[in-house]
Amino acid sequence: ITPTEMDLEIVYEDEDVLVINKPKGLVVHPAPGHSDDTLVNGLLYAMGDDLSGINGELRPGIVHRIDKDTSGLLAVAKNDLAHTMLASQLKDHSMHRVYEAIVCGSFREDSGTVDAPIARKPLPSLLREISPQGKPSVTEYRVIEETGGYSKVALRPITGRTHQLRLHCAHMGFPILGDPQYNTESSRALSDSMGLHHQLLCAKKLEFDHPVTGAHMVLESNLDAKI
């Protein structure tokens, strides 16, 4: 992987942990079709060898990921101990992640929980679908405000399935505005008319215990999901 100079917004950094404010449009790590100009390329330029190696050469330091067109906070481990401890918090759900999204439609209830299993669609598709044969997937939601047929909602993924928030919002009947894959025909046409080609979804808040000191960390992105 070629280290690439990149303007990374660092929200927090110490000798163990790095938290990045990822802009939309940036792929987190190399994958088929995206071998260069990923966040990992930028991290290697900025950090050199000061990244954990648990996830291998293609994903150094990456504890969790967010979609290319989702903006917001992403935790990076600078050593294997920090990576192990953060991954453990992610697994037992003690690492709290809160996203903001703008969705189509208005809710009847101010808050609730979506419990709908998610499975991979048959290959060669890389998309996911709601399926009884899928893995357990749970998301909590809370309405922040509603206006003009749209709602801004806070979304907390209890599990961490690929495309979970986008799928669960669509499953409820409130697709995320601008989502190119999981929108209905009408909401996709609305997104196109507004010139939106990425989902209005932001990883707004990240809360975890520091993997070495144990200090409780609460970090918030200055980015927003907005039209």
mmCIF file of C-alpha atoms in Angstrom:
data_model
loop_
_atom_site.group_PDB
_atom_site.id
_atom_site.type_symbol
_atom_site.label_atom_id
_atom_site.label_comp_id
_atom_site.label_asym_id
_atom_site.label_seq_id
_atom_site.Cartn_x
_atom_site.Cartn_y
_atom_site.Cartn_z
ATOM 1 C CA ILE A 1 0.000 0.000 0.000
ATOM 2 C CA THR A 2 1.415 3.365 -1.017
ATOM 3 C CA PRO A 3 1.482 5.978 1.760
ATOM 4 C CA THR A 4 -0.325 9.038 0.418
ATOM 5 C CA GLU A 5 -0.270 12.563 1.779
ATOM 6 C CA MET A 6 -3.810 13.430 2.790
ATOM 7 C CA ASP A 7 -5.529 16.181 4.759
ATOM 8 C CA LEU A 8 -6.872 14.150 7.695
ATOM 9 C CA GLU A 9 -8.963 15.820 10.389
ATOM 10 C CA ILE A 10 -7.772 14.368 13.687
ATOM 11 C CA VAL A 11 -10.349 14.770 16.462
ATOM 12 C CA TYR A 12 -8.271 13.049 19.151
ATOM 13 C CA GLU A 13 -4.821 11.485 19.353
ATOM 14 C CA ASP A 14 -2.518 9.987 21.979
ATOM 15 C CA GLU A 15 0.080 7.211 21.881
ATOM 16 C CA ASP A 16 -2.596 4.501 21.731
ATOM 17 C CA VAL A 17 -5.659 5.847 19.936
ATOM 18 C CA LEU A 18 -6.459 8.071 16.982
ATOM 19 C CA VAL A 19 -9.964 9.294 16.118
ATOM 20 C CA ILE A 20 -10.487 10.623 12.594
ATOM 21 C CA ASN A 21 -13.331 12.742 11.241
ATOM 22 C CA LYS A 22 -13.763 10.989 7.884
ATOM 23 C CA PRO A 23 -15.268 13.038 5.047
ATOM 24 C CA LYS A 24 -17.851 11.494 2.728
ATOM 25 C CA GLY A 25 -16.384 10.003 -0.434
ATOM 26 C CA LEU A 26 -13.331 8.506 1.267
ATOM 27 C CA VAL A 27 -13.001 4.706 1.288
ATOM 28 C CA VAL A 28 -11.671 3.396 4.619
ATOM 29 C CA HIS A 29 -9.329 0.625 3.418
ATOM 30 C CA PRO A 30 -8.202 -0.929 0.117
ATOM 31 C CA ALA A 31 -10.694 -3.294 -1.474
ATOM 32 C CA PRO A 32 -11.514 -4.475 -5.006
ATOM 33 C CA GLY A 33 -12.042 -1.342 -7.087
ATOM 34 C CA HIS A 34 -10.458 0.935 -4.472
ATOM 35 C CA SER A 35 -6.780 0.084 -4.152
ATOM 36 C CA ASP A 36 -5.485 3.649 -3.684
ATOM 37 C CA ASP A 37 -6.463 6.963 -2.082
ATOM 38 C CA THR A 38 -8.130 5.305 0.904
ATOM 39 C CA LEU A 39 -8.005 6.402 4.533
ATOM 40 C CA VAL A 40 -5.401 3.684 5.151
ATOM 41 C CA ASN A 41 -3.116 5.251 2.520
ATOM 42 C CA GLY A 42 -3.389 8.552 4.385
ATOM 43 C CA LEU A 43 -2.847 6.927 7.784
ATOM 44 C CA LEU A 44 0.317 5.190 6.594
ATOM 45 C CA TYR A 45 1.701 8.518 5.391
ATOM 46 C CA ALA A 46 0.837 10.284 8.654
ATOM 47 C CA MET A 47 1.602 7.489 11.149
ATOM 48 C CA GLY A 48 4.139 5.252 9.397
ATOM 49 C CA ASP A 49 4.540 2.051 11.389
ATOM 50 C CA ASP A 50 2.672 3.524 14.370
ATOM 51 C CA LEU A 51 -0.487 1.489 13.664
ATOM 52 C CA SER A 52 -1.728 -1.864 14.948
ATOM 53 C CA GLY A 53 -1.139 -4.881 12.741
ATOM 54 C CA ILE A 54 -3.961 -7.130 13.915
ATOM 55 C CA ASN A 55 -6.079 -6.645 10.791
ATOM 56 C CA GLY A 56 -3.186 -7.267 8.407
ATOM 57 C CA GLU A 57 -1.459 -5.168 5.773
ATOM 58 C CA LEU A 58 -4.631 -3.927 4.083
ATOM 59 C CA ARG A 59 -6.285 -2.594 7.250
ATOM 60 C CA PRO A 60 -3.577 -1.418 9.676
ATOM 61 C CA GLY A 61 -5.113 0.241 12.731
ATOM 62 C CA ILE A 62 -8.705 -0.103 11.495
ATOM 63 C CA VAL A 63 -10.959 -1.221 14.362
ATOM 64 C CA HIS A 64 -14.275 -0.548 12.633
ATOM 65 C CA ARG A 65 -15.304 0.986 9.339
ATOM 66 C CA ILE A 66 -17.979 3.228 7.878
ATOM 67 C CA ASP A 67 -19.221 3.355 4.303
ATOM 68 C CA LYS A 68 -17.436 5.434 1.681
ATOM 69 C CA ASP A 69 -20.234 8.001 1.516
ATOM 70 C CA THR A 70 -20.876 8.125 5.258
ATOM 71 C CA SER A 71 -18.991 10.875 7.055
ATOM 72 C CA GLY A 72 -17.930 11.127 10.686
ATOM 73 C CA LEU A 73 -15.935 9.538 13.475
ATOM 74 C CA LEU A 74 -13.726 6.502 13.108
ATOM 75 C CA ALA A 75 -11.445 5.023 15.797
ATOM 76 C CA VAL A 76 -7.958 3.849 14.827
ATOM 77 C CA ALA A 77 -5.646 1.774 17.045
ATOM 78 C CA LYS A 78 -1.964 2.668 17.130
ATOM 79 C CA ASN A 79 -0.837 -0.622 18.709
ATOM 80 C CA ASP A 80 -2.105 -4.189 19.076
ATOM 81 C CA LEU A 81 -3.087 -3.827 22.735
ATOM 82 C CA ALA A 82 -5.295 -0.823 21.991
ATOM 83 C CA HIS A 83 -6.776 -2.645 19.003
ATOM 84 C CA THR A 84 -7.630 -5.726 21.067
ATOM 85 C CA MET A 85 -9.295 -3.698 23.811
ATOM 86 C CA LEU A 86 -11.289 -1.505 21.414
ATOM 87 C CA ALA A 87 -12.395 -4.525 19.387
ATOM 88 C CA SER A 88 -13.587 -6.157 22.618
ATOM 89 C CA GLN A 89 -15.714 -3.098 23.447
ATOM 90 C CA LEU A 90 -17.130 -3.151 19.933
ATOM 91 C CA LYS A 91 -18.028 -6.830 20.310
ATOM 92 C CA ASP A 92 -19.731 -6.483 23.702
ATOM 93 C CA HIS A 93 -21.530 -3.255 22.618
ATOM 94 C CA SER A 94 -19.877 -1.093 25.288
ATOM 95 C CA MET A 95 -18.497 1.116 22.531
ATOM 96 C CA HIS A 96 -21.422 3.387 21.697
ATOM 97 C CA ARG A 97 -21.759 4.850 18.205
ATOM 98 C CA VAL A 98 -24.504 7.331 17.371
ATOM 99 C CA TYR A 99 -25.237 8.398 13.816
ATOM 100 C CA GLU A 100 -27.427 11.155 12.410
ATOM 101 C CA ALA A 101 -29.439 10.721 9.235
ATOM 102 C CA ILE A 102 -32.052 12.582 7.242
ATOM 103 C CA VAL A 103 -34.771 10.223 6.091
ATOM 104 C CA CYS A 104 -37.867 10.523 3.928
ATOM 105 C CA GLY A 105 -41.153 10.651 5.839
ATOM 106 C CA SER A 106 -42.474 11.415 9.315
ATOM 107 C CA PHE A 107 -42.533 9.016 12.267
ATOM 108 C CA ARG A 108 -45.547 8.175 14.405
ATOM 109 C CA GLU A 109 -43.356 7.450 17.427
ATOM 110 C CA ASP A 110 -40.459 9.537 18.730
ATOM 111 C CA SER A 111 -38.211 6.547 19.379
ATOM 112 C CA GLY A 112 -38.032 2.810 18.962
ATOM 113 C CA THR A 113 -35.988 -0.256 18.029
ATOM 114 C CA VAL A 114 -35.605 -2.090 14.726
ATOM 115 C CA ASP A 115 -34.852 -5.799 15.060
ATOM 116 C CA ALA A 116 -34.470 -7.232 11.556
ATOM 117 C CA PRO A 117 -31.815 -9.813 10.548
ATOM 118 C CA ILE A 118 -29.520 -8.949 7.653
ATOM 119 C CA ALA A 119 -28.057 -11.323 5.057
ATOM 120 C CA ARG A 120 -25.814 -10.888 2.032
ATOM 121 C CA LYS A 121 -27.635 -10.927 -1.289
ATOM 122 C CA PRO A 122 -26.644 -13.734 -3.679
ATOM 123 C CA LEU A 123 -23.337 -13.138 -5.457
ATOM 124 C CA PRO A 124 -22.204 -11.289 -7.498
ATOM 125 C CA SER A 125 -24.164 -8.575 -5.639
ATOM 126 C CA LEU A 126 -22.317 -6.866 -2.783
ATOM 127 C CA LEU A 127 -25.553 -5.549 -1.275
ATOM 128 C CA ARG A 128 -27.414 -6.835 1.774
ATOM 129 C CA GLU A 129 -31.083 -7.590 2.448
ATOM 130 C CA ILE A 130 -33.476 -8.188 5.323
ATOM 131 C CA SER A 131 -33.888 -11.951 5.615
ATOM 132 C CA PRO A 132 -35.030 -14.444 8.285
ATOM 133 C CA GLN A 133 -31.853 -16.396 7.443
ATOM 134 C CA GLY A 134 -29.661 -13.364 8.150
ATOM 135 C CA LYS A 135 -27.567 -12.445 11.168
ATOM 136 C CA PRO A 136 -29.278 -10.724 14.134
ATOM 137 C CA SER A 137 -29.286 -6.955 13.560
ATOM 138 C CA VAL A 138 -30.631 -4.330 15.964
ATOM 139 C CA THR A 139 -30.796 -0.538 15.704
ATOM 140 C CA GLU A 140 -32.238 2.008 18.139
ATOM 141 C CA TYR A 141 -33.619 5.253 16.725
ATOM 142 C CA ARG A 142 -34.757 8.618 18.095
ATOM 143 C CA VAL A 143 -36.400 11.428 16.135
ATOM 144 C CA ILE A 144 -34.533 14.728 16.487
ATOM 145 C CA GLU A 145 -36.794 16.906 14.341
ATOM 146 C CA GLU A 146 -39.295 16.702 11.494
ATOM 147 C CA THR A 147 -39.985 19.224 8.773
ATOM 148 C CA GLY A 148 -41.339 19.270 5.228
ATOM 149 C CA GLY A 149 -41.808 15.536 4.918
ATOM 150 C CA TYR A 150 -38.300 14.740 6.180
ATOM 151 C CA SER A 151 -37.027 13.614 9.568
ATOM 152 C CA LYS A 152 -33.615 13.969 11.181
ATOM 153 C CA VAL A 153 -33.018 10.925 13.354
ATOM 154 C CA ALA A 154 -30.328 9.671 15.720
ATOM 155 C CA LEU A 155 -29.437 6.045 15.034
ATOM 156 C CA ARG A 156 -27.541 3.770 17.401
ATOM 157 C CA PRO A 157 -26.448 0.431 15.921
ATOM 158 C CA ILE A 158 -26.444 -2.224 18.633
ATOM 159 C CA THR A 159 -24.973 -4.717 16.161
ATOM 160 C CA GLY A 160 -22.586 -3.767 13.362
ATOM 161 C CA ARG A 161 -23.723 -5.358 10.106
ATOM 162 C CA THR A 162 -22.689 -3.997 6.727
ATOM 163 C CA HIS A 163 -25.199 -1.340 5.521
ATOM 164 C CA GLN A 164 -27.233 -1.931 8.695
ATOM 165 C CA LEU A 165 -28.510 1.613 9.257
ATOM 166 C CA ARG A 166 -29.367 2.162 5.612
ATOM 167 C CA LEU A 167 -31.223 -1.150 5.428
ATOM 168 C CA HIS A 168 -33.073 -0.708 8.709
ATOM 169 C CA CYS A 169 -34.273 2.786 7.790
ATOM 170 C CA ALA A 170 -35.519 1.501 4.436
ATOM 171 C CA HIS A 171 -37.133 -1.482 6.186
ATOM 172 C CA MET A 172 -39.093 0.901 8.439
ATOM 173 C CA GLY A 173 -40.316 2.764 5.364
ATOM 174 C CA PHE A 174 -38.064 5.787 5.962
ATOM 175 C CA PRO A 175 -35.160 5.442 3.504
ATOM 176 C CA ILE A 176 -32.151 7.689 4.037
ATOM 177 C CA LEU A 177 -32.249 10.594 1.631
ATOM 178 C CA GLY A 178 -29.657 10.234 -1.123
ATOM 179 C CA ASP A 179 -29.007 6.530 -0.538
ATOM 180 C CA PRO A 180 -28.230 5.180 -4.037
ATOM 181 C CA GLN A 181 -28.921 1.527 -3.219
ATOM 182 C CA TYR A 182 -31.664 1.117 -0.616
ATOM 183 C CA ASN A 183 -34.088 3.852 -1.632
ATOM 184 C CA THR A 184 -37.545 3.410 -3.101
ATOM 185 C CA GLU A 185 -38.142 4.557 -6.662
ATOM 186 C CA SER A 186 -39.913 7.729 -5.506
ATOM 187 C CA SER A 187 -37.311 8.673 -2.904
ATOM 188 C CA ARG A 188 -34.517 7.948 -5.391
ATOM 189 C CA ALA A 189 -36.159 10.279 -7.886
ATOM 190 C CA LEU A 190 -36.433 12.921 -5.153
ATOM 191 C CA SER A 191 -32.750 12.512 -4.306
ATOM 192 C CA ASP A 192 -31.827 12.829 -7.982
ATOM 193 C CA SER A 193 -33.898 16.001 -8.323
ATOM 194 C CA MET A 194 -31.959 17.481 -5.389
ATOM 195 C CA GLY A 195 -28.612 16.454 -6.847
ATOM 196 C CA LEU A 196 -27.891 14.037 -3.994
ATOM 197 C CA HIS A 197 -25.708 11.065 -4.894
ATOM 198 C CA HIS A 198 -24.658 10.003 -1.417
ATOM 199 C CA GLN A 199 -26.640 9.075 1.696
ATOM 200 C CA LEU A 200 -27.192 11.812 4.290
ATOM 201 C CA LEU A 201 -25.663 9.804 7.111
ATOM 202 C CA CYS A 202 -23.006 10.906 9.598
ATOM 203 C CA ALA A 203 -21.208 9.037 12.397
ATOM 204 C CA LYS A 204 -21.848 11.824 14.875
ATOM 205 C CA LYS A 205 -20.782 10.515 18.286
ATOM 206 C CA LEU A 206 -18.280 7.937 19.535
ATOM 207 C CA GLU A 207 -18.137 6.805 23.156
ATOM 208 C CA PHE A 208 -15.708 4.254 24.610
ATOM 209 C CA ASP A 209 -13.343 3.546 27.487
ATOM 210 C CA HIS A 210 -9.715 4.331 26.703
ATOM 211 C CA PRO A 211 -8.055 0.962 26.026
ATOM 212 C CA VAL A 212 -5.053 1.688 28.275
ATOM 213 C CA THR A 213 -5.997 4.339 30.847
ATOM 214 C CA GLY A 214 -9.646 3.302 31.215
ATOM 215 C CA ALA A 215 -10.781 6.942 30.966
ATOM 216 C CA HIS A 216 -14.283 7.335 29.538
ATOM 217 C CA MET A 217 -14.040 9.054 26.152
ATOM 218 C CA VAL A 218 -16.921 10.941 24.504
ATOM 219 C CA LEU A 219 -16.144 12.485 21.118
ATOM 220 C CA GLU A 220 -18.472 14.308 18.734
ATOM 221 C CA SER A 221 -18.083 15.157 15.068
ATOM 222 C CA ASN A 222 -18.481 18.704 13.765
ATOM 223 C CA LEU A 223 -19.974 17.225 10.591
ATOM 224 C CA ASP A 224 -23.733 16.876 10.120
ATOM 225 C CA ALA A 225 -26.290 15.045 8.054
ATOM 226 C CA LYS A 226 -27.924 17.955 6.282
ATOM 227 C CA ILE A 227 -29.552 18.788 2.983
#
